[in-house]
Coordinates of C-alpha atoms in Angstrom, one line a residue:
Chain Q
M257 CA -23.4 -53.9 10.2
S258 CA -20.3 -52.8 12.1
A259 CA -20.3 -49.5 13.9
R260 CA -19.7 -46.6 11.6
R261 CA -16.7 -44.4 12.0
R262 CA -17.6 -40.8 12.9
L263 CA -16.0 -38.1 10.9
V264 CA -16.2 -34.4 11.6
F265 CA -15.8 -31.7 9.0
L266 CA -14.4 -28.5 10.4
A267 CA -15.6 -25.8 8.1
G268 CA -15.5 -22.0 7.9
S269 CA -19.0 -22.2 6.5
R270 CA -21.8 -24.7 6.0
Y271 CA -21.5 -24.1 2.3
S272 CA -18.0 -25.6 1.9
S273 CA -17.8 -27.3 -1.4
L274 CA -14.6 -29.1 -0.4
G275 CA -16.5 -30.6 2.5
G276 CA -19.4 -31.5 0.2
G277 CA -17.1 -33.2 -2.3
I278 CA -15.5 -35.3 0.4
A279 CA -18.8 -36.2 2.0
Q280 CA -20.5 -37.4 -1.1
A281 CA -17.6 -39.6 -1.9
L282 CA -17.7 -41.4 1.4
D283 CA -19.7 -44.6 2.0
P284 CA -22.5 -43.7 4.4
E285 CA -22.5 -47.3 5.5
V286 CA -19.0 -46.8 6.8
W287 CA -18.9 -43.1 7.8
E288 CA -21.2 -41.1 10.1
L289 CA -20.7 -37.5 8.9
H290 CA -20.9 -34.4 11.0
A291 CA -20.2 -30.8 9.9
V292 CA -19.1 -28.4 12.5
A293 CA -19.3 -25.0 10.8
E294 CA -18.9 -21.4 11.8
R295 CA -22.2 -19.6 11.7
V296 CA -22.5 -16.4 9.8
T297 CA -22.5 -13.5 12.3
L298 CA -22.6 -9.8 12.1
D299 CA -18.9 -9.7 13.1
R300 CA -18.0 -12.0 10.2
M301 CA -20.1 -9.9 7.8
K302 CA -18.1 -6.9 8.8
G303 CA -15.0 -8.5 7.4
I304 CA -16.5 -8.9 4.0
T305 CA -15.3 -6.2 1.7
P306 CA -17.4 -4.7 -1.2
G307 CA -14.9 -6.2 -3.6
R308 CA -15.5 -9.7 -2.2
V309 CA -19.3 -9.2 -2.5
I310 CA -19.0 -8.1 -6.1
S311 CA -16.7 -11.0 -6.9
K312 CA -19.1 -13.5 -5.3
V313 CA -22.1 -12.1 -7.0
G314 CA -20.2 -12.3 -10.3
E315 CA -19.5 -15.9 -9.7
L316 CA -23.1 -16.7 -8.8
V317 CA -24.3 -15.0 -12.0
K318 CA -21.8 -16.8 -14.1
G319 CA -22.8 -20.1 -12.5
R320 CA -26.5 -19.4 -13.2
I321 CA -25.8 -18.6 -16.8
A322 CA -23.7 -21.7 -17.2
R323 CA -26.4 -23.9 -15.8
W324 CA -29.1 -22.3 -18.1
T325 CA -26.9 -22.8 -21.1
G326 CA -25.9 -26.3 -20.1
N327 CA -22.2 -25.4 -19.9
A328 CA -21.9 -25.6 -16.1
A329 CA -18.9 -27.5 -14.9
E330 CA -19.6 -30.2 -12.4
R331 CA -19.4 -28.7 -9.0
D332 CA -19.3 -30.3 -5.6
P333 CA -22.4 -29.7 -3.5
A334 CA -22.3 -27.5 -0.4
L335 CA -21.5 -29.5 2.7
C336 CA -24.9 -28.7 4.2
D337 CA -26.7 -30.1 1.0
V338 CA -25.2 -33.5 1.2
P339 CA -27.7 -36.0 2.6
G340 CA -26.7 -37.7 5.8
V341 CA -24.5 -34.9 7.0
T342 CA -25.5 -33.6 10.5
L343 CA -24.9 -29.9 10.7
H344 CA -23.7 -28.2 13.9
E345 CA -23.1 -24.5 13.8
V346 CA -20.7 -22.8 16.2
A347 CA -19.5 -19.3 16.9
R348 CA -15.9 -20.1 16.3
L349 CA -14.0 -23.2 15.3
G350 CA -11.8 -24.4 18.1
D351 CA -13.3 -22.2 20.9
A352 CA -14.5 -23.7 24.2
D353 CA -18.1 -24.4 23.0
C354 CA -16.8 -26.0 19.8
T355 CA -14.3 -28.1 21.8
A356 CA -17.1 -29.3 24.1
L357 CA -19.3 -30.2 21.1
V358 CA -16.5 -32.1 19.3
A359 CA -15.6 -33.8 22.6
R360 CA -19.2 -35.1 22.8
L361 CA -19.1 -36.3 19.2
A362 CA -15.8 -38.1 19.9
P363 CA -14.9 -38.5 16.2
F364 CA -12.6 -41.1 14.7
A365 CA -11.1 -38.2 12.7
S366 CA -11.7 -34.7 11.6
I367 CA -11.0 -32.8 8.4
N368 CA -10.0 -29.2 8.1
T369 CA -11.9 -27.9 5.0
G370 CA -10.8 -24.4 5.6
G371 CA -11.3 -21.6 8.2
C372 CA -9.8 -23.4 11.2
G373 CA -7.0 -21.0 11.9
I374 CA -4.7 -22.2 14.7
L375 CA -6.3 -25.0 16.7
R376 CA -5.3 -25.3 20.3
Q377 CA -4.1 -28.5 22.0
E378 CA -7.3 -28.8 24.1
F379 CA -9.3 -29.0 20.8
L380 CA -6.9 -31.4 19.1
D381 CA -7.0 -33.7 22.1
V382 CA -10.7 -34.4 21.5
A383 CA -11.0 -34.1 17.7
G384 CA -9.2 -37.3 16.7
P385 CA -6.5 -36.8 14.1
V386 CA -7.4 -33.6 12.2
L387 CA -6.4 -33.9 8.6
N388 CA -5.1 -31.0 6.5
I389 CA -3.6 -30.7 3.1
H390 CA -0.5 -28.7 2.5
C391 CA 2.2 -28.2 0.0
G392 CA 5.9 -28.7 0.5
L393 CA 6.2 -30.2 3.9
P394 CA 8.5 -30.2 5.7
Y395 CA 10.2 -27.3 4.0
T396 CA 7.6 -24.6 3.8
R397 CA 5.3 -24.6 6.8
G398 CA 2.7 -22.0 7.3
F399 CA 0.9 -19.6 5.0
N400 CA 1.0 -19.5 1.2
A401 CA 3.1 -22.7 1.2
I402 CA 2.5 -23.4 -2.4
E403 CA 3.7 -20.0 -3.5
W404 CA 6.7 -20.2 -1.3
S405 CA 7.5 -23.7 -2.6
A406 CA 7.4 -22.4 -6.1
W407 CA 9.5 -19.4 -5.0
Y408 CA 12.2 -21.6 -3.8
G409 CA 12.0 -23.9 -6.8
L410 CA 11.0 -26.9 -4.8
A411 CA 9.2 -29.7 -6.4
L412 CA 5.5 -29.1 -5.7
R413 CA 3.6 -31.7 -3.7
F414 CA 0.4 -32.6 -2.0
C415 CA 1.0 -33.4 1.6
V416 CA -1.9 -34.8 3.7
H417 CA -0.9 -34.3 7.3
V418 CA -2.3 -34.4 10.8
I419 CA -2.6 -31.1 12.5
E420 CA -0.6 -30.6 15.7
A421 CA -0.4 -27.5 18.0
G422 CA 2.7 -26.4 16.1
V423 CA 2.0 -24.8 12.7
D424 CA 2.1 -27.6 10.1
T425 CA 4.5 -29.7 12.1
G426 CA 2.3 -32.8 12.3
P427 CA 3.0 -36.2 10.8
V428 CA 2.4 -36.7 7.1
L429 CA -0.1 -39.4 6.0
H430 CA 0.5 -39.2 2.3
S431 CA 2.6 -37.2 0.0
E432 CA 2.6 -37.1 -3.8
V433 CA 3.9 -34.9 -6.6
F434 CA 1.7 -32.1 -7.9
E435 CA 2.4 -31.5 -11.6
M436 CA 2.8 -27.9 -12.6
P437 CA -0.4 -26.8 -14.4
A438 CA -0.3 -25.2 -17.8
A439 CA 0.0 -21.4 -18.0
P440 CA 1.1 -21.3 -14.3
S441 CA 0.6 -18.3 -12.1
S442 CA 0.4 -18.2 -8.3
A443 CA -3.3 -18.1 -8.5
R444 CA -3.5 -20.9 -11.0
L445 CA -1.2 -23.0 -8.8
R446 CA -3.4 -22.5 -5.8
D447 CA -6.6 -23.4 -7.8
A448 CA -5.1 -26.4 -9.4
H449 CA -3.7 -27.7 -6.1
G450 CA -7.2 -27.3 -4.5
E451 CA -8.9 -29.2 -7.2
R452 CA -7.3 -32.5 -6.0
W453 CA -8.0 -32.1 -2.3
A454 CA -11.3 -33.9 -2.1
P455 CA -10.1 -37.3 -3.5
L456 CA -6.8 -37.0 -1.5
F457 CA -8.7 -36.5 1.7
V458 CA -10.9 -39.5 0.9
D459 CA -7.9 -41.6 0.2
A460 CA -6.2 -40.5 3.4
L461 CA -9.2 -41.4 5.4
H462 CA -9.2 -44.8 4.0
R463 CA -5.5 -45.2 4.8
L464 CA -6.2 -44.0 8.3
A465 CA -9.1 -46.4 8.7
A466 CA -7.0 -49.3 7.5
D467 CA -4.1 -48.5 9.8
P468 CA -5.0 -45.9 12.5
G469 CA -1.8 -46.3 14.4
G470 CA 0.9 -46.4 11.8
A471 CA -0.1 -44.6 8.7
A472 CA 1.6 -41.3 9.4
V473 CA 5.3 -40.4 9.2
A474 CA 6.7 -37.8 11.5
Q475 CA 8.3 -34.7 10.0
D476 CA 11.9 -33.7 10.5
L477 CA 11.4 -30.5 12.2
A478 CA 15.0 -29.4 11.8
I479 CA 14.1 -28.8 8.1
G480 CA 12.0 -25.9 7.1
K481 CA 10.7 -22.8 8.7
P482 CA 7.3 -21.1 9.2
H483 CA 6.2 -18.9 6.3
F484 CA 3.7 -16.1 6.1
A485 CA 1.6 -14.4 3.4
L486 CA 3.7 -13.6 0.4
H487 CA 3.9 -9.9 -0.2
R488 CA 2.3 -8.7 -3.4
R489 CA 5.6 -7.5 -4.8
L490 CA 7.2 -10.9 -4.3
R491 CA 4.1 -12.5 -5.8
A492 CA 4.5 -10.3 -8.9
V493 CA 8.1 -11.5 -9.2
L494 CA 7.0 -15.1 -8.7
D495 CA 4.3 -14.7 -11.4
A496 CA 6.8 -13.3 -13.8
R497 CA 9.2 -16.2 -13.1
L498 CA 6.4 -18.7 -13.5
A499 CA 5.4 -17.2 -16.8
R500 CA 9.0 -17.3 -18.0
D501 CA 9.9 -20.8 -16.8
E502 CA 7.1 -23.3 -16.5
Q503 CA 9.1 -26.2 -15.1
P504 CA 9.6 -26.5 -11.4
G505 CA 13.1 -27.7 -10.6
S506 CA 14.7 -25.6 -13.2
W507 CA 14.3 -22.5 -11.1
T508 CA 17.1 -21.1 -9.1
P509 CA 16.4 -21.4 -5.4
A510 CA 16.7 -17.6 -4.8
I511 CA 16.1 -14.4 -6.5
D512 CA 18.8 -14.2 -9.2
A513 CA 20.6 -11.2 -10.4
A514 CA 18.3 -10.8 -13.4
D515 CA 15.3 -10.6 -11.2
L516 CA 16.9 -8.0 -9.0
A517 CA 18.1 -6.0 -11.9
G518 CA 14.6 -5.8 -13.3
A519 CA 12.7 -5.4 -10.1
R520 CA 15.0 -3.7 -7.7
P521 CA 13.6 -0.2 -7.8
D522 CA 10.0 -1.3 -7.3
L523 CA 10.8 -4.3 -5.2
L524 CA 13.4 -3.0 -2.8
G525 CA 13.1 0.8 -3.1
P526 CA 11.2 1.5 0.0
I527 CA 13.4 -0.6 2.2
L528 CA 16.9 0.2 1.1
Chain C
M157 CA 16.8 33.3 6.1
S158 CA 18.7 34.2 2.9
G159 CA 17.4 36.7 0.4
P160 CA 14.4 36.1 -1.9
V161 CA 14.8 32.9 -3.6
S162 CA 13.6 34.4 -6.9
E163 CA 16.9 36.2 -7.2
S164 CA 18.8 32.9 -7.3
L165 CA 16.8 31.2 -9.9
G166 CA 18.7 32.2 -13.0
P167 CA 17.6 34.1 -16.1
D168 CA 14.2 32.7 -16.7
P169 CA 11.9 35.6 -16.2
A170 CA 8.7 33.5 -16.0
T171 CA 10.3 31.3 -13.3
R172 CA 11.5 34.3 -11.4
A173 CA 8.1 35.9 -11.6
H174 CA 6.4 32.8 -10.4
F175 CA 8.6 32.4 -7.4
A176 CA 8.6 36.1 -6.7
A177 CA 4.8 35.9 -6.6
F178 CA 5.1 32.9 -4.3
D179 CA 7.4 34.8 -2.0
A180 CA 5.1 37.7 -2.0
E181 CA 1.8 36.0 -1.6
Q182 CA 1.7 32.4 -0.7
L183 CA 4.6 32.3 1.7
P184 CA 3.1 35.0 4.0
A185 CA -0.2 33.2 3.8
L186 CA 1.4 30.1 5.0
R187 CA 3.4 31.9 7.6
S188 CA 0.3 33.7 8.8
R189 CA -1.1 30.3 9.8
R190 CA 1.6 30.2 12.4
D191 CA 1.6 26.6 11.7
P192 CA 4.8 25.0 10.4
W193 CA 2.9 21.7 10.5
A194 CA 0.9 22.9 7.6
F195 CA 4.0 22.4 5.4
V196 CA 4.3 18.9 6.6
E197 CA 0.6 18.3 6.0
A198 CA 1.0 19.7 2.5
G199 CA 4.1 17.6 2.0
T200 CA 2.5 14.4 2.9
D201 CA -1.1 15.0 1.7
G202 CA -0.5 16.1 -1.8
I203 CA 1.6 19.3 -1.9
D204 CA 1.5 20.9 -5.3
A205 CA 4.4 20.8 -7.6
Q206 CA 5.0 24.5 -7.4
L207 CA 5.4 24.4 -3.6
I208 CA 7.7 21.5 -3.9
A209 CA 9.8 23.3 -6.4
W210 CA 9.8 26.4 -4.3
L211 CA 10.9 24.5 -1.2
S212 CA 13.5 22.6 -3.0
T213 CA 15.0 25.7 -4.6
R214 CA 14.8 27.5 -1.3
W215 CA 16.6 24.8 0.4
A216 CA 19.3 24.5 -2.3
A217 CA 19.7 28.3 -2.3
G218 CA 20.9 28.4 1.2
L219 CA 18.1 28.2 3.6
R220 CA 18.9 29.1 7.1
D221 CA 15.7 28.0 8.7
P222 CA 16.0 24.4 10.0
V223 CA 12.3 24.0 10.2
E224 CA 11.7 24.9 6.6
A225 CA 14.7 22.9 5.5
V226 CA 13.3 19.8 7.0
L227 CA 9.9 20.6 5.7
A228 CA 11.4 20.8 2.2
L229 CA 12.8 17.4 2.7
T230 CA 9.5 16.2 3.9
A231 CA 7.7 17.7 1.0
L232 CA 10.0 16.0 -1.5
R233 CA 9.6 12.7 0.2
G234 CA 5.9 13.0 0.6
A235 CA 5.6 13.7 -3.1
G236 CA 7.5 10.6 -3.9
A237 CA 10.7 12.5 -5.0
E238 CA 14.1 11.4 -3.9
P239 CA 15.5 14.0 -1.5
L240 CA 19.0 12.7 -2.1
D241 CA 18.8 14.0 -5.6
A242 CA 19.2 17.4 -4.1
V243 CA 22.3 16.5 -2.1
P244 CA 24.8 17.5 -4.8
R245 CA 23.3 20.9 -4.7
L246 CA 23.6 21.0 -1.0
A247 CA 27.2 19.9 -1.2
A248 CA 28.4 23.5 -1.6
L249 CA 26.7 24.6 1.6
D250 CA 28.7 25.5 4.6
G251 CA 28.7 23.8 7.9
T252 CA 25.7 25.7 9.2
H253 CA 23.5 23.1 7.5
R254 CA 24.8 20.3 9.7
T255 CA 21.4 19.6 11.1
H256 CA 19.9 19.1 7.7
W257 CA 22.6 16.6 6.9
V258 CA 22.0 14.8 10.1
A259 CA 18.3 14.7 9.5
L260 CA 19.0 13.2 6.1
A261 CA 21.5 10.7 7.5
W262 CA 18.9 9.7 10.0
A263 CA 16.2 9.4 7.5
R264 CA 18.3 7.2 5.3
D265 CA 20.4 5.5 8.0
D266 CA 23.4 6.5 5.9
A267 CA 26.5 7.7 7.7
A268 CA 28.0 8.9 4.5
L269 CA 25.7 11.8 4.6
L270 CA 26.9 13.0 8.0
P271 CA 29.0 16.2 7.9
P272 CA 32.6 16.0 9.2
G273 CA 32.7 16.5 12.9
T274 CA 29.3 15.1 13.7
P275 CA 29.3 13.9 17.3
P276 CA 29.1 10.1 17.5
Q277 CA 25.9 10.2 19.4
L278 CA 24.2 11.5 16.4
F279 CA 25.3 8.7 14.2
P280 CA 22.3 6.5 13.2
S281 CA 23.9 3.2 14.2
G282 CA 26.6 4.1 16.7
A283 CA 30.0 2.8 16.2
L284 CA 28.9 0.6 13.3
T285 CA 28.3 3.6 11.1
I286 CA 31.4 5.3 12.5
A287 CA 33.2 2.2 11.2
A288 CA 31.5 2.4 7.9
H289 CA 32.2 6.1 7.8
Q290 CA 35.8 5.4 8.3
R291 CA 35.7 2.5 5.9
L292 CA 37.0 0.0 8.5
N293 CA 40.6 0.9 7.6
H294 CA 41.9 1.4 11.1
D295 CA 42.5 -1.1 13.8
A296 CA 41.0 1.4 16.3
T297 CA 37.8 1.5 14.3
R298 CA 37.7 -2.3 14.2
A299 CA 38.2 -2.5 17.9
A300 CA 35.4 0.1 18.4
L301 CA 33.2 -2.0 16.2
K302 CA 33.9 -5.1 18.2
H303 CA 33.1 -3.2 21.4
E304 CA 29.9 -2.0 19.9
V305 CA 28.9 -5.4 18.7
A306 CA 29.6 -6.9 22.1
N307 CA 27.4 -4.2 23.6
A308 CA 24.7 -4.9 21.0
E309 CA 24.8 -8.6 21.7
A310 CA 24.3 -7.9 25.4
G311 CA 21.2 -5.8 24.6
I312 CA 19.9 -7.9 21.7
E313 CA 16.8 -9.0 23.6
D314 CA 15.6 -5.5 24.1
S315 CA 16.6 -3.4 21.2
M316 CA 16.1 -3.6 17.4
A317 CA 19.1 -1.4 17.0
A318 CA 21.1 -4.0 18.8
V319 CA 19.8 -6.7 16.5
H320 CA 20.9 -4.6 13.5
T321 CA 24.3 -3.8 15.0
A322 CA 25.0 -7.4 16.0
L323 CA 23.9 -8.8 12.7
V324 CA 25.7 -6.4 10.4
G325 CA 28.6 -6.1 12.8
G326 CA 28.9 -9.8 13.0
L327 CA 29.0 -10.0 9.3
L328 CA 31.6 -7.3 9.0
L329 CA 33.8 -8.9 11.7
G330 CA 33.2 -12.4 10.4
D331 CA 31.9 -13.4 13.8
D332 CA 29.6 -16.3 13.1
R333 CA 28.5 -16.7 16.7
V334 CA 27.3 -13.1 17.0
F335 CA 25.7 -13.4 13.5
A336 CA 23.9 -16.6 14.5
R337 CA 22.6 -15.0 17.7
A338 CA 21.3 -12.0 15.8
R339 CA 19.7 -14.2 13.2
E340 CA 17.9 -16.1 15.9
V341 CA 16.5 -12.9 17.4
A342 CA 15.6 -11.5 14.0
E343 CA 13.7 -14.7 13.3
R344 CA 11.7 -14.3 16.5
L345 CA 10.9 -10.7 15.6
L346 CA 9.8 -11.8 12.2
V347 CA 7.4 -14.4 13.6
A348 CA 6.1 -11.9 16.2
F349 CA 5.5 -9.3 13.5
E350 CA 4.0 -11.6 11.0
T351 CA 1.8 -13.3 13.5
R352 CA 0.4 -10.1 15.0
K353 CA 0.5 -8.2 11.7
T354 CA 1.6 -5.1 13.4
A355 CA 4.9 -3.8 14.7
F356 CA 3.2 -3.2 18.0
G357 CA 2.9 -7.0 18.1
L358 CA 6.6 -7.0 18.8
L359 CA 5.9 -5.7 22.2
G360 CA 5.6 -8.4 24.8
H361 CA 5.5 -11.1 22.2
S362 CA 9.2 -11.0 21.6
G363 CA 10.4 -9.2 24.7
H364 CA 11.5 -6.3 22.6
V365 CA 10.6 -2.7 23.4
V366 CA 8.9 -1.2 20.4
D367 CA 11.2 1.6 19.4
L368 CA 9.5 2.9 16.3
E369 CA 12.4 5.1 15.3
H370 CA 14.5 1.9 15.1
L371 CA 12.1 0.1 12.8
P372 CA 14.2 1.0 9.8
L373 CA 17.1 -0.7 11.5
L374 CA 15.0 -3.8 11.9
R375 CA 14.1 -3.7 8.2
G376 CA 17.7 -3.2 7.4
A377 CA 18.6 -6.3 9.5
W378 CA 15.9 -8.3 7.8
C379 CA 17.1 -7.2 4.4
A380 CA 20.7 -8.0 5.3
L381 CA 19.6 -11.5 6.3
A382 CA 17.6 -12.0 3.1
E383 CA 20.6 -11.0 1.0
T384 CA 23.3 -12.8 2.9
V385 CA 21.6 -16.1 3.7
G386 CA 19.0 -16.1 0.9
D387 CA 16.1 -16.4 3.3
H388 CA 13.5 -14.3 1.5
R389 CA 11.0 -14.6 4.3
F390 CA 12.9 -11.7 5.8
L391 CA 12.6 -9.6 2.6
N392 CA 8.9 -10.4 2.6
A393 CA 8.6 -9.2 6.2
A394 CA 10.6 -6.1 5.5
L395 CA 8.3 -5.1 2.7
K396 CA 5.3 -5.5 5.0
L397 CA 7.0 -3.6 7.8
A398 CA 7.8 -0.8 5.4
E399 CA 4.2 -0.6 4.4
W400 CA 3.0 -0.8 8.0
T401 CA 5.3 2.0 9.0
R402 CA 4.2 4.2 6.2
S403 CA 0.5 3.6 6.7
T404 CA 0.2 3.2 10.4
V405 CA 2.8 4.9 12.5
V406 CA 3.4 8.2 10.8
P407 CA 2.9 9.2 7.2
A408 CA 6.1 9.3 5.2
G409 CA 8.7 11.8 6.3
R410 CA 7.0 12.8 9.5
E411 CA 9.6 11.2 11.7
A412 CA 12.3 13.5 10.5
A413 CA 10.1 16.5 10.2
G414 CA 8.7 16.0 13.7
T415 CA 12.1 15.7 15.2
E416 CA 13.6 18.6 13.4
A417 CA 10.6 20.8 13.5
W418 CA 10.5 20.3 17.3
H419 CA 14.1 21.4 17.7
G420 CA 13.6 24.3 15.2
I421 CA 10.6 25.6 17.0
R422 CA 12.2 25.4 20.3
A423 CA 15.2 27.4 19.0
R424 CA 12.9 29.9 17.5
I425 CA 10.8 30.7 20.5
G426 CA 13.6 30.2 23.0
S427 CA 11.5 27.6 24.7
D428 CA 13.1 26.1 27.8
R429 CA 10.7 23.2 27.7
P430 CA 12.8 20.1 27.6
A431 CA 12.7 18.1 24.5
P432 CA 10.2 15.3 24.8
A433 CA 12.8 12.7 24.4
S434 CA 16.3 12.2 23.0
V435 CA 16.9 11.9 19.3
A436 CA 16.5 8.2 19.7
A437 CA 13.0 8.5 21.2
T438 CA 10.2 7.0 19.2
A439 CA 8.8 8.8 16.3
L440 CA 5.3 8.4 17.4
H441 CA 6.1 10.0 20.7
L442 CA 7.8 12.9 19.0
V443 CA 5.0 13.5 16.7
R444 CA 2.5 13.4 19.5
A445 CA 4.7 15.8 21.5
F446 CA 5.0 18.0 18.5
H447 CA 1.2 18.1 18.2
E448 CA 0.9 19.1 21.8
E449 CA 3.5 21.7 21.5
R450 CA 1.8 23.0 18.3
C451 CA -1.3 23.7 20.4
A452 CA 0.8 25.7 22.9
L453 CA 2.5 27.6 20.1
S454 CA -0.8 28.6 18.5
L455 CA -1.3 30.7 21.6
E456 CA 2.2 32.0 21.9
G457 CA 2.8 32.8 18.2
V458 CA 5.7 31.6 16.1
G459 CA 8.2 33.6 14.1

């Protein structure tokens, strides 16, 4: 048997179901799997709001009931529950200790399954190509990219890319159209986009393994700008537009007069 | 102070009685606290409708006390009302109310509210608003605007007001180069603010001095960009900055109240203590200074 390729999952928690979904789809004869996950600390617990706890408990209860009644949707396992995955817990992804750990592992590639934040060059130098999935590269780099893409009326896409020190500036391994889901909303867009990530990551890994040097296409950095979290008022406008017009591509690329006429007092009142 | 406000309220006996009672009972009670800040606290922390009505009417009836005039404005703003709704009623007032108009103009960054004869240094945005005030009809005004924009461009790395002036002035003058320069700096400020999630993040990160009183100008610059070039990231950031300012720096209305109340109190007690800063100083600094002064006044007595 030839040497297995070592893959590192970078995860905000050992319970990542995205990581679990990818891990169970990979051939253990070909891939040696490691999970580098942030451990739960008191500091991290402090950031958990009561609303988040209630929401999570609600999800757990619903999941239990669904399993008892046999109506449970098939869910990917937690990363730490997939056989063959070696778990390493760190205080913070990308910090000095984590970098040293990943350097020792010397992976063929890494996958961001969430929670990475901004990774510094020292980390990226040792982690192999770190894969990430985005929407709308090279136009909408940064946060809430899918919402911003929808806002601009851009065709929505899945973009598997390699992380660089710049925010979402790395070369794209694979890009394909993301069809607008039924009854779209900003939340639904995000959920539907995420549902395809595991098979896309697996496919991208296979592409990378087949052609490590030439699979990725550099982005044109003259196009697009960094984006940040969409304000809730703009999100409300986006949801209203999505509900009104379900087809991407037929949207105007900016707020139109009708939007402003309807939303101006609430949308712009505090700042004009 | 003009006469009892209850005399100017028209024929409604119940209303007159209500405000007469307020004049007789609640106003002295408030005054006895020797604490003008109490009005501001009330205005921003849930002042009741009767007090708002009283202050508003008092103001419209010809208030002569700059502190209370500004507190009335604060109360209206703090309660979510639109103080400019009261402007038509103020239109009949004489020039003695200049300070109130200036406060309003500052609060809204609206030169149209400035009374005739206001010295240029009190204009919210320098020559730019002078130009707007004079409707850009005169060559001299246009030349002044060019001069102001050139100054703004020179100081664009240090001042949010300069960014605003260069951006809007560049637009008004059709100067694409200045506009592009201002847009570039506005973009850097956007990234700095969004990355740090606080306007204090603008300090050091962008090279800009954090001048909190100029944050509305930065918001204005961002909004102008969003509207003129269709880049809604700037509108997004302006919405967040407005929220941040309201929740973090000073509660709504306190900038104007702090500034005006400071000057009003100084005038009242004949203090020779120098003002903590010019009108263009940061709101936070003014409010802090106001708090410090309030401690001193509680010993000396006010009014």
